[in-house]
Every structure is written in C-alpha cells, then in structure tokens.
C-alpha cells in the first residue's frame, strides 16, 4: 500500500468526504484513512455537537431535524473550505441538496456501502441515533437504503464495508482512491 499512499499524497488537492448510512464505518475507516495519508481527520457530527454544546439526540429533541440539517450544512461548508483533510459526515448529510452540492463540487466523495445486517448490528450497540429510536431499526434502515442509495451512488468512489478487519476496507479504499486520482488527474 506504500506506493498508493505516496501517489495519493502527491496529487491530492481536495478533502476526502466519507458518506453512507449509519453504521457503515465512516468514522472508523475515515480515521484510518487519514492516519495512513498523514492528514487531519474531522467527524462532522462531533463538530456539530461541539458547536451546539449538546449531543445530536438533544439537538433533534430540542430543535428538530430541520435545525440539525442546517447546522450540518454550515459545519460541512466550513470543513470543506480550509486545508485538505478527511471528513466523516452523518448519513443524512447528502440528502440536503445544499450540503450535497458542496460535497459533490469540493471534495472526493467516498460511499462506504454495507449490507443491512451489518448496519443493524453496528447501530444496535448504542442509542445515539435519533432516527433509529422510534420503530424497528432494520425496517427504518431498509427504508433509508431505498431512499438514499440513488443519491449515495453519485459518490466518486464506492467501497464495500464488510465485517472483515477495517484494514481490509482501508486497503480497498486506498487502491480505489489511487485509481480515481490517476483517472481524474
Ligand atoms: C443521521 C446519521 C447520524 C447523525 C444523525 C442523522 C442520518 O450520523 O448525523 O443521527 O440521517 O443518517 P452517522 O451516520 O454517523 O450515524
């Protein structure tokens, strides 16, 4: 992977944005990617919580999803406007047309794609996701897949997130990234 890392670093001019459903591994894999490329890593959800001074469930509860989406758009716009880095976004970020337009135009977007059972398993480990608290998480995630996958499909790169070691997904992502950069210059 050393060759890929060197090639990527030599030509990378835009931030890399991780997109995909809740539980796909955007924070985990995005963090590993940043480390291997020696770039800063930022999780947009953490930045929103930091700016709001409370958790995402609290923002949804207190101000509603529309306010959350607006904060998310502003934070992502700021993160995209400065130095090259890896950014993990929340699963709904690209469903807002303004946020999506920013991501498509100013970054290399990576869709981490995972099977439903993996998403259900990973998201069942905590209750930090307000969209999964009212109803059957598998049904909700399936509905979100149907709605969001056509939009996630616009990403520059698609990488499967499997139950294998995260380093395996990272290796596939580095190879896909090197390939994308070679094709797009
Ligand atoms: C959301 C995903 C969450 C978070 C919020 C809404 C979504 O982030 O932004 O709960 O709409 O899919 P993760 O994808 O990191 O869980």
JSON list of C-alpha atoms and ligand atoms in Angstrom, two decimals:
[
{"chain": "A", "resi": 1, "resn": "UNK", "atom": "CA", "xyz": [0.00, 0.00, 0.00]},
{"chain": "A", "resi": 2, "resn": "UNK", "atom": "CA", "xyz": [3.02, 2.32, 0.39]},
{"chain": "A", "resi": 3, "resn": "UNK", "atom": "CA", "xyz": [3.03, 3.17, -3.35]},
{"chain": "A", "resi": 4, "resn": "UNK", "atom": "CA", "xyz": [-0.65, 4.08, -3.26]},
{"chain": "A", "resi": 5, "resn": "UNK", "atom": "CA", "xyz": [-0.16, 6.29, -0.22]},
{"chain": "A", "resi": 6, "resn": "UNK", "atom": "CA", "xyz": [2.74, 8.16, -1.83]},
{"chain": "A", "resi": 7, "resn": "UNK", "atom": "CA", "xyz": [0.87, 8.58, -5.14]},
{"chain": "A", "resi": 8, "resn": "UNK", "atom": "CA", "xyz": [-2.27, 9.79, -3.39]},
{"chain": "A", "resi": 9, "resn": "UNK", "atom": "CA", "xyz": [-0.41, 12.32, -1.25]},
{"chain": "A", "resi": 10, "resn": "UNK", "atom": "CA", "xyz": [1.43, 13.67, -4.28]},
{"chain": "A", "resi": 11, "resn": "UNK", "atom": "CA", "xyz": [-1.73, 14.58, -6.21]},
{"chain": "A", "resi": 12, "resn": "UNK", "atom": "CA", "xyz": [-4.47, 15.04, -3.59]},
{"chain": "A", "resi": 13, "resn": "UNK", "atom": "CA", "xyz": [-5.81, 18.61, -3.75]},
{"chain": "A", "resi": 14, "resn": "UNK", "atom": "CA", "xyz": [-9.32, 18.23, -2.28]},
{"chain": "A", "resi": 15, "resn": "UNK", "atom": "CA", "xyz": [-10.67, 16.96, 1.04]},
{"chain": "A", "resi": 16, "resn": "UNK", "atom": "CA", "xyz": [-11.99, 13.40, 1.12]},
{"chain": "A", "resi": 17, "resn": "UNK", "atom": "CA", "xyz": [-15.58, 13.08, 2.38]},
{"chain": "A", "resi": 18, "resn": "UNK", "atom": "CA", "xyz": [-16.94, 9.80, 3.72]},
{"chain": "A", "resi": 19, "resn": "UNK", "atom": "CA", "xyz": [-20.67, 9.24, 3.11]},
{"chain": "A", "resi": 20, "resn": "UNK", "atom": "CA", "xyz": [-23.00, 6.29, 3.73]},
{"chain": "A", "resi": 21, "resn": "UNK", "atom": "CA", "xyz": [-25.63, 5.01, 6.11]},
{"chain": "A", "resi": 22, "resn": "UNK", "atom": "CA", "xyz": [-25.39, 4.94, 9.89]},
{"chain": "A", "resi": 23, "resn": "UNK", "atom": "CA", "xyz": [-23.14, 2.06, 10.93]},
{"chain": "A", "resi": 24, "resn": "UNK", "atom": "CA", "xyz": [-21.27, 1.87, 7.62]},
{"chain": "A", "resi": 25, "resn": "UNK", "atom": "CA", "xyz": [-17.98, 2.73, 9.38]},
{"chain": "A", "resi": 26, "resn": "UNK", "atom": "CA", "xyz": [-17.42, 6.28, 8.10]},
{"chain": "A", "resi": 27, "resn": "UNK", "atom": "CA", "xyz": [-15.71, 7.44, 11.30]},
{"chain": "A", "resi": 28, "resn": "UNK", "atom": "CA", "xyz": [-13.64, 4.27, 11.74]},
{"chain": "A", "resi": 29, "resn": "UNK", "atom": "CA", "xyz": [-12.47, 3.94, 8.14]},
{"chain": "A", "resi": 30, "resn": "UNK", "atom": "CA", "xyz": [-12.17, 7.72, 7.65]},
{"chain": "A", "resi": 31, "resn": "UNK", "atom": "CA", "xyz": [-9.91, 7.87, 10.72]},
{"chain": "A", "resi": 32, "resn": "UNK", "atom": "CA", "xyz": [-7.73, 5.03, 9.45]},
{"chain": "A", "resi": 33, "resn": "UNK", "atom": "CA", "xyz": [-7.53, 6.65, 6.01]},
{"chain": "A", "resi": 34, "resn": "UNK", "atom": "CA", "xyz": [-6.45, 9.99, 7.49]},
{"chain": "A", "resi": 35, "resn": "UNK", "atom": "CA", "xyz": [-3.81, 8.24, 9.58]},
{"chain": "A", "resi": 36, "resn": "UNK", "atom": "CA", "xyz": [-2.38, 6.33, 6.65]},
{"chain": "A", "resi": 37, "resn": "UNK", "atom": "CA", "xyz": [-2.26, 9.50, 4.50]},
{"chain": "A", "resi": 38, "resn": "UNK", "atom": "CA", "xyz": [-0.96, 11.58, 7.41]},
{"chain": "A", "resi": 39, "resn": "UNK", "atom": "CA", "xyz": [-3.88, 14.01, 7.07]},
{"chain": "A", "resi": 40, "resn": "UNK", "atom": "CA", "xyz": [-6.14, 15.56, 9.73]},
{"chain": "A", "resi": 41, "resn": "UNK", "atom": "CA", "xyz": [-9.42, 13.75, 10.42]},
{"chain": "A", "resi": 42, "resn": "UNK", "atom": "CA", "xyz": [-12.66, 15.50, 11.39]},
{"chain": "A", "resi": 43, "resn": "UNK", "atom": "CA", "xyz": [-16.04, 13.96, 12.21]},
{"chain": "A", "resi": 44, "resn": "UNK", "atom": "CA", "xyz": [-18.78, 16.42, 11.19]},
{"chain": "A", "resi": 45, "resn": "UNK", "atom": "CA", "xyz": [-21.21, 15.06, 13.81]},
{"chain": "A", "resi": 46, "resn": "UNK", "atom": "CA", "xyz": [-18.66, 15.76, 16.57]},
{"chain": "A", "resi": 47, "resn": "UNK", "atom": "CA", "xyz": [-18.14, 19.27, 15.23]},
{"chain": "A", "resi": 48, "resn": "UNK", "atom": "CA", "xyz": [-21.90, 19.88, 15.28]},
{"chain": "A", "resi": 49, "resn": "UNK", "atom": "CA", "xyz": [-22.08, 18.65, 18.89]},
{"chain": "A", "resi": 50, "resn": "UNK", "atom": "CA", "xyz": [-19.13, 20.85, 19.82]},
{"chain": "A", "resi": 51, "resn": "UNK", "atom": "CA", "xyz": [-20.70, 23.94, 18.20]},
{"chain": "A", "resi": 52, "resn": "UNK", "atom": "CA", "xyz": [-24.12, 23.26, 19.76]},
{"chain": "A", "resi": 53, "resn": "UNK", "atom": "CA", "xyz": [-22.73, 22.34, 23.17]},
{"chain": "A", "resi": 54, "resn": "UNK", "atom": "CA", "xyz": [-25.00, 19.26, 23.33]},
{"chain": "A", "resi": 55, "resn": "UNK", "atom": "CA", "xyz": [-25.47, 15.83, 21.76]},
{"chain": "A", "resi": 56, "resn": "UNK", "atom": "CA", "xyz": [-27.19, 15.04, 18.44]},
{"chain": "A", "resi": 57, "resn": "UNK", "atom": "CA", "xyz": [-30.18, 13.35, 20.17]},
{"chain": "A", "resi": 58, "resn": "UNK", "atom": "CA", "xyz": [-30.55, 16.54, 22.26]},
{"chain": "A", "resi": 59, "resn": "UNK", "atom": "CA", "xyz": [-30.47, 18.74, 19.11]},
{"chain": "A", "resi": 60, "resn": "UNK", "atom": "CA", "xyz": [-33.15, 16.58, 17.44]},
{"chain": "A", "resi": 61, "resn": "UNK", "atom": "CA", "xyz": [-35.26, 16.62, 20.63]},
{"chain": "A", "resi": 62, "resn": "UNK", "atom": "CA", "xyz": [-34.88, 20.34, 21.36]},
{"chain": "A", "resi": 63, "resn": "UNK", "atom": "CA", "xyz": [-34.70, 21.97, 17.91]},
{"chain": "A", "resi": 64, "resn": "UNK", "atom": "CA", "xyz": [-35.86, 19.29, 15.44]},
{"chain": "A", "resi": 65, "resn": "UNK", "atom": "CA", "xyz": [-34.26, 17.71, 12.39]},
{"chain": "A", "resi": 66, "resn": "UNK", "atom": "CA", "xyz": [-34.56, 20.81, 10.15]},
{"chain": "A", "resi": 67, "resn": "UNK", "atom": "CA", "xyz": [-32.37, 22.83, 12.51]},
{"chain": "A", "resi": 68, "resn": "UNK", "atom": "CA", "xyz": [-29.91, 19.94, 12.73]},
{"chain": "A", "resi": 69, "resn": "UNK", "atom": "CA", "xyz": [-29.65, 19.75, 8.91]},
{"chain": "A", "resi": 70, "resn": "UNK", "atom": "CA", "xyz": [-28.99, 23.48, 8.74]},
{"chain": "A", "resi": 71, "resn": "UNK", "atom": "CA", "xyz": [-26.21, 23.23, 11.33]},
{"chain": "A", "resi": 72, "resn": "UNK", "atom": "CA", "xyz": [-24.82, 20.24, 9.47]},
{"chain": "A", "resi": 73, "resn": "UNK", "atom": "CA", "xyz": [-24.73, 22.21, 6.19]},
{"chain": "A", "resi": 74, "resn": "UNK", "atom": "CA", "xyz": [-22.90, 25.14, 7.81]},
{"chain": "A", "resi": 75, "resn": "UNK", "atom": "CA", "xyz": [-20.35, 22.94, 9.60]},
{"chain": "A", "resi": 76, "resn": "UNK", "atom": "CA", "xyz": [-19.62, 20.88, 6.47]},
{"chain": "A", "resi": 77, "resn": "UNK", "atom": "CA", "xyz": [-19.22, 24.07, 4.39]},
{"chain": "A", "resi": 78, "resn": "UNK", "atom": "CA", "xyz": [-16.64, 25.30, 6.90]},
{"chain": "A", "resi": 79, "resn": "UNK", "atom": "CA", "xyz": [-14.79, 21.98, 6.98]},
{"chain": "A", "resi": 80, "resn": "UNK", "atom": "CA", "xyz": [-14.62, 21.91, 3.18]},
{"chain": "A", "resi": 81, "resn": "UNK", "atom": "CA", "xyz": [-13.32, 25.43, 2.91]},
{"chain": "A", "resi": 82, "resn": "UNK", "atom": "CA", "xyz": [-9.91, 25.03, 4.52]},
{"chain": "A", "resi": 83, "resn": "UNK", "atom": "CA", "xyz": [-7.00, 22.57, 4.38]},
{"chain": "A", "resi": 84, "resn": "UNK", "atom": "CA", "xyz": [-7.08, 19.11, 2.79]},
{"chain": "A", "resi": 85, "resn": "UNK", "atom": "CA", "xyz": [-8.33, 16.53, 5.28]},
{"chain": "A", "resi": 86, "resn": "UNK", "atom": "CA", "xyz": [-10.59, 13.50, 5.69]},
{"chain": "A", "resi": 87, "resn": "UNK", "atom": "CA", "xyz": [-14.16, 14.33, 6.81]},
{"chain": "A", "resi": 88, "resn": "UNK", "atom": "CA", "xyz": [-16.71, 11.78, 8.06]},
{"chain": "A", "resi": 89, "resn": "UNK", "atom": "CA", "xyz": [-20.28, 13.04, 7.57]},
{"chain": "A", "resi": 90, "resn": "UNK", "atom": "CA", "xyz": [-23.56, 11.90, 9.12]},
{"chain": "A", "resi": 91, "resn": "UNK", "atom": "CA", "xyz": [-25.63, 9.54, 6.96]},
{"chain": "A", "resi": 92, "resn": "UNK", "atom": "CA", "xyz": [-28.20, 12.19, 6.04]},
{"chain": "A", "resi": 93, "resn": "UNK", "atom": "CA", "xyz": [-25.80, 14.96, 5.01]},
{"chain": "A", "resi": 94, "resn": "UNK", "atom": "CA", "xyz": [-26.04, 14.44, 1.24]},
{"chain": "A", "resi": 95, "resn": "UNK", "atom": "CA", "xyz": [-29.85, 14.26, 1.43]},
{"chain": "A", "resi": 96, "resn": "UNK", "atom": "CA", "xyz": [-29.82, 18.02, 1.90]},
{"chain": "A", "resi": 97, "resn": "UNK", "atom": "CA", "xyz": [-29.42, 19.44, -1.60]},
{"chain": "A", "resi": 98, "resn": "UNK", "atom": "CA", "xyz": [-27.22, 22.36, -0.48]},
{"chain": "A", "resi": 99, "resn": "UNK", "atom": "CA", "xyz": [-24.88, 20.15, 1.55]},
{"chain": "A", "resi": 100, "resn": "UNK", "atom": "CA", "xyz": [-24.78, 17.62, -1.28]},
{"chain": "A", "resi": 101, "resn": "UNK", "atom": "CA", "xyz": [-23.89, 20.31, -3.85]},
{"chain": "A", "resi": 102, "resn": "UNK", "atom": "CA", "xyz": [-20.97, 21.40, -1.67]},
{"chain": "A", "resi": 103, "resn": "UNK", "atom": "CA", "xyz": [-19.72, 17.86, -1.21]},
{"chain": "A", "resi": 104, "resn": "UNK", "atom": "CA", "xyz": [-20.01, 16.90, -4.90]},
{"chain": "A", "resi": 105, "resn": "UNK", "atom": "CA", "xyz": [-18.23, 20.05, -6.04]},
{"chain": "A", "resi": 106, "resn": "UNK", "atom": "CA", "xyz": [-15.49, 20.48, -3.42]},
{"chain": "A", "resi": 107, "resn": "UNK", "atom": "CA", "xyz": [-14.36, 17.02, -2.37]},
{"chain": "A", "resi": 108, "resn": "UNK", "atom": "CA", "xyz": [-13.58, 13.49, -3.37]},
{"chain": "A", "resi": 109, "resn": "UNK", "atom": "CA", "xyz": [-16.62, 11.64, -2.05]},
{"chain": "A", "resi": 110, "resn": "UNK", "atom": "CA", "xyz": [-16.40, 8.05, -0.83]},
{"chain": "A", "resi": 111, "resn": "UNK", "atom": "CA", "xyz": [-19.53, 5.97, -0.28]},
{"chain": "A", "resi": 112, "resn": "UNK", "atom": "CA", "xyz": [-18.95, 3.23, 2.27]},
{"chain": "A", "resi": 113, "resn": "UNK", "atom": "CA", "xyz": [-21.56, 0.65, 1.40]},
{"chain": "A", "resi": 114, "resn": "UNK", "atom": "CA", "xyz": [-22.59, -2.10, 3.82]},
{"chain": "A", "resi": 115, "resn": "UNK", "atom": "CA", "xyz": [-25.25, -4.84, 3.91]},
{"chain": "A", "resi": 116, "resn": "UNK", "atom": "CA", "xyz": [-28.36, -4.29, 6.00]},
{"chain": "A", "resi": 117, "resn": "UNK", "atom": "CA", "xyz": [-27.47, -6.91, 8.63]},
{"chain": "A", "resi": 118, "resn": "UNK", "atom": "CA", "xyz": [-24.09, -5.25, 9.25]},
{"chain": "A", "resi": 119, "resn": "UNK", "atom": "CA", "xyz": [-25.72, -1.84, 9.65]},
{"chain": "A", "resi": 120, "resn": "UNK", "atom": "CA", "xyz": [-28.34, -3.25, 12.03]},
{"chain": "A", "resi": 121, "resn": "UNK", "atom": "CA", "xyz": [-25.68, -4.99, 14.11]},
{"chain": "A", "resi": 122, "resn": "UNK", "atom": "CA", "xyz": [-23.36, -1.99, 14.35]},
{"chain": "A", "resi": 123, "resn": "UNK", "atom": "CA", "xyz": [-26.09, 0.57, 15.09]},
{"chain": "A", "resi": 124, "resn": "UNK", "atom": "CA", "xyz": [-27.60, -1.65, 17.83]},
{"chain": "A", "resi": 125, "resn": "UNK", "atom": "CA", "xyz": [-24.57, -1.05, 20.06]},
{"chain": "A", "resi": 126, "resn": "UNK", "atom": "CA", "xyz": [-25.77, 2.35, 21.33]},
{"chain": "A", "resi": 127, "resn": "UNK", "atom": "CA", "xyz": [-28.79, 4.67, 21.22]},
{"chain": "A", "resi": 128, "resn": "UNK", "atom": "CA", "xyz": [-27.06, 7.77, 19.86]},
{"chain": "A", "resi": 129, "resn": "UNK", "atom": "CA", "xyz": [-29.06, 7.83, 16.60]},
{"chain": "A", "resi": 130, "resn": "UNK", "atom": "CA", "xyz": [-32.41, 9.57, 16.93]},
{"chain": "A", "resi": 131, "resn": "UNK", "atom": "CA", "xyz": [-33.70, 8.29, 13.57]},
{"chain": "A", "resi": 132, "resn": "UNK", "atom": "CA", "xyz": [-33.48, 4.68, 14.83]},
{"chain": "A", "resi": 133, "resn": "UNK", "atom": "CA", "xyz": [-35.20, 5.17, 18.18]},
{"chain": "A", "resi": 134, "resn": "UNK", "atom": "CA", "xyz": [-38.84, 5.07, 17.05]},
{"chain": "A", "resi": 135, "resn": "UNK", "atom": "CA", "xyz": [-39.59, 1.78, 15.33]},
{"chain": "A", "resi": 136, "resn": "UNK", "atom": "CA", "xyz": [-37.82, -1.30, 14.07]},
{"chain": "A", "resi": 137, "resn": "UNK", "atom": "CA", "xyz": [-34.21, -0.33, 13.21]},
{"chain": "A", "resi": 138, "resn": "UNK", "atom": "CA", "xyz": [-33.94, -2.91, 10.38]},
{"chain": "A", "resi": 139, "resn": "UNK", "atom": "CA", "xyz": [-37.11, -1.56, 8.74]},
{"chain": "A", "resi": 140, "resn": "UNK", "atom": "CA", "xyz": [-36.01, 2.05, 9.16]},
{"chain": "A", "resi": 141, "resn": "UNK", "atom": "CA", "xyz": [-32.56, 1.31, 7.73]},
{"chain": "A", "resi": 142, "resn": "UNK", "atom": "CA", "xyz": [-34.13, -0.54, 4.78]},
{"chain": "A", "resi": 143, "resn": "UNK", "atom": "CA", "xyz": [-36.38, 2.47, 4.07]},
{"chain": "A", "resi": 144, "resn": "UNK", "atom": "CA", "xyz": [-33.36, 4.78, 4.27]},
{"chain": "A", "resi": 145, "resn": "UNK", "atom": "CA", "xyz": [-31.43, 2.49, 1.89]},
{"chain": "A", "resi": 146, "resn": "UNK", "atom": "CA", "xyz": [-34.25, 2.69, -0.67]},
{"chain": "A", "resi": 147, "resn": "UNK", "atom": "CA", "xyz": [-34.35, 6.46, -0.42]},
{"chain": "A", "resi": 148, "resn": "UNK", "atom": "CA", "xyz": [-30.67, 7.28, -0.08]},
{"chain": "A", "resi": 149, "resn": "UNK", "atom": "CA", "xyz": [-28.79, 4.79, -2.22]},
{"chain": "A", "resi": 150, "resn": "UNK", "atom": "CA", "xyz": [-29.60, 6.59, -5.51]},
{"chain": "A", "resi": 151, "resn": "UNK", "atom": "CA", "xyz": [-28.02, 9.72, -4.00]},
{"chain": "A", "resi": 152, "resn": "UNK", "atom": "CA", "xyz": [-25.04, 7.94, -2.37]},
{"chain": "A", "resi": 153, "resn": "UNK", "atom": "CA", "xyz": [-24.47, 6.41, -5.81]},
{"chain": "A", "resi": 154, "resn": "UNK", "atom": "CA", "xyz": [-23.29, 9.80, -7.08]},
{"chain": "A", "resi": 155, "resn": "UNK", "atom": "CA", "xyz": [-20.11, 9.49, -4.99]},
{"chain": "A", "resi": 156, "resn": "UNK", "atom": "CA", "xyz": [-16.76, 9.48, -6.78]},
{"chain": "A", "resi": 157, "resn": "UNK", "atom": "CA", "xyz": [-15.75, 6.19, -5.16]},
{"chain": "A", "resi": 158, "resn": "UNK", "atom": "CA", "xyz": [-17.76, 3.27, -3.77]},
{"chain": "A", "resi": 159, "resn": "UNK", "atom": "CA", "xyz": [-16.15, 0.84, -1.34]},
{"chain": "A", "resi": 160, "resn": "UNK", "atom": "CA", "xyz": [-17.79, -2.15, 0.36]},
{"chain": "A", "resi": 161, "resn": "UNK", "atom": "CA", "xyz": [-17.66, -2.10, 4.15]},
{"chain": "A", "resi": 162, "resn": "UNK", "atom": "CA", "xyz": [-17.63, -5.73, 5.29]},
{"chain": "A", "resi": 163, "resn": "UNK", "atom": "CA", "xyz": [-17.33, -7.47, 8.68]},
{"chain": "A", "resi": 164, "resn": "UNK", "atom": "CA", "xyz": [-13.67, -8.21, 7.81]},
{"chain": "A", "resi": 165, "resn": "UNK", "atom": "CA", "xyz": [-10.90, -6.27, 9.55]},
{"chain": "A", "resi": 166, "resn": "UNK", "atom": "CA", "xyz": [-11.21, -2.50, 8.95]},
{"chain": "A", "resi": 167, "resn": "UNK", "atom": "CA", "xyz": [-7.69, -2.58, 7.48]},
{"chain": "A", "resi": 168, "resn": "UNK", "atom": "CA", "xyz": [-9.07, -4.70, 4.65]},
{"chain": "A", "resi": 169, "resn": "UNK", "atom": "CA", "xyz": [-11.63, -2.00, 3.76]},
{"chain": "A", "resi": 170, "resn": "UNK", "atom": "CA", "xyz": [-8.87, 0.61, 4.11]},
{"chain": "A", "resi": 171, "resn": "UNK", "atom": "CA", "xyz": [-6.67, -1.22, 1.61]},
{"chain": "A", "resi": 172, "resn": "UNK", "atom": "CA", "xyz": [-9.54, -1.39, -0.90]},
{"chain": "A", "resi": 173, "resn": "UNK", "atom": "CA", "xyz": [-10.24, 2.29, -0.37]},
{"chain": "A", "resi": 174, "resn": "UNK", "atom": "CA", "xyz": [-6.60, 3.30, -0.89]},
{"chain": "A", "resi": 175, "resn": "UNK", "atom": "CA", "xyz": [-6.49, 1.31, -4.13]},
{"chain": "A", "resi": 176, "resn": "UNK", "atom": "CA", "xyz": [-9.77, 2.87, -5.36]},
{"chain": "A", "resi": 177, "resn": "UNK", "atom": "CA", "xyz": [-8.58, 6.34, -4.41]},
{"chain": "A", "resi": 178, "resn": "UNK", "atom": "CA", "xyz": [-5.27, 5.94, -6.24]},
{"chain": "A", "resi": 179, "resn": "UNK", "atom": "CA", "xyz": [-7.18, 4.69, -9.28]},
{"chain": "A", "resi": 180, "resn": "UNK", "atom": "CA", "xyz": [-9.64, 7.62, -9.16]},
{"chain": "A", "resi": 181, "resn": "UNK", "atom": "CA", "xyz": [-6.84, 10.18, -8.88]},
{"chain": "A", "resi": 182, "resn": "UNK", "atom": "CA", "xyz": [-4.95, 8.61, -11.73]},
{"chain": "A", "resi": 183, "resn": "UNK", "atom": "CA", "xyz": [-8.05, 8.81, -13.97]},
{"chain": "A", "resi": 184, "resn": "UNK", "atom": "CA", "xyz": [-9.07, 12.32, -13.00]},
{"chain": "A", "resi": 185, "resn": "UNK", "atom": "CA", "xyz": [-5.55, 13.75, -12.77]},
{"chain": "B", "resi": 1, "resn": "LIG", "atom": "C1", "xyz": [-28.04, 10.58, 10.61]},
{"chain": "B", "resi": 1, "resn": "LIG", "atom": "C2", "xyz": [-26.86, 9.96, 10.86]},
{"chain": "B", "resi": 1, "resn": "LIG", "atom": "C3", "xyz": [-26.06, 10.23, 12.06]},
{"chain": "B", "resi": 1, "resn": "LIG", "atom": "C4", "xyz": [-26.31, 11.66, 12.56]},
{"chain": "B", "resi": 1, "resn": "LIG", "atom": "C5", "xyz": [-27.79, 11.87, 12.77]},
{"chain": "B", "resi": 1, "resn": "LIG", "atom": "C6", "xyz": [-28.60, 11.65, 11.48]},
{"chain": "B", "resi": 1, "resn": "LIG", "atom": "C7", "xyz": [-28.81, 10.22, 9.37]},
{"chain": "B", "resi": 1, "resn": "LIG", "atom": "O1", "xyz": [-24.66, 10.09, 11.76]},
{"chain": "B", "resi": 1, "resn": "LIG", "atom": "O2", "xyz": [-25.82, 12.63, 11.68]},
{"chain": "B", "resi": 1, "resn": "LIG", "atom": "O3", "xyz": [-28.21, 10.99, 13.78]},
{"chain": "B", "resi": 1, "resn": "LIG", "atom": "O4", "xyz": [-29.70, 10.98, 8.95]},
{"chain": "B", "resi": 1, "resn": "LIG", "atom": "O5", "xyz": [-28.48, 9.16, 8.77]},
{"chain": "B", "resi": 1, "resn": "LIG", "atom": "P1", "xyz": [-23.96, 8.65, 11.46]},
{"chain": "B", "resi": 1, "resn": "LIG", "atom": "O6", "xyz": [-24.25, 8.30, 10.03]},
{"chain": "B", "resi": 1, "resn": "LIG", "atom": "O7", "xyz": [-22.51, 8.92, 11.69]},
{"chain": "B", "resi": 1, "resn": "LIG", "atom": "O8", "xyz": [-24.52, 7.67, 12.42]}
]
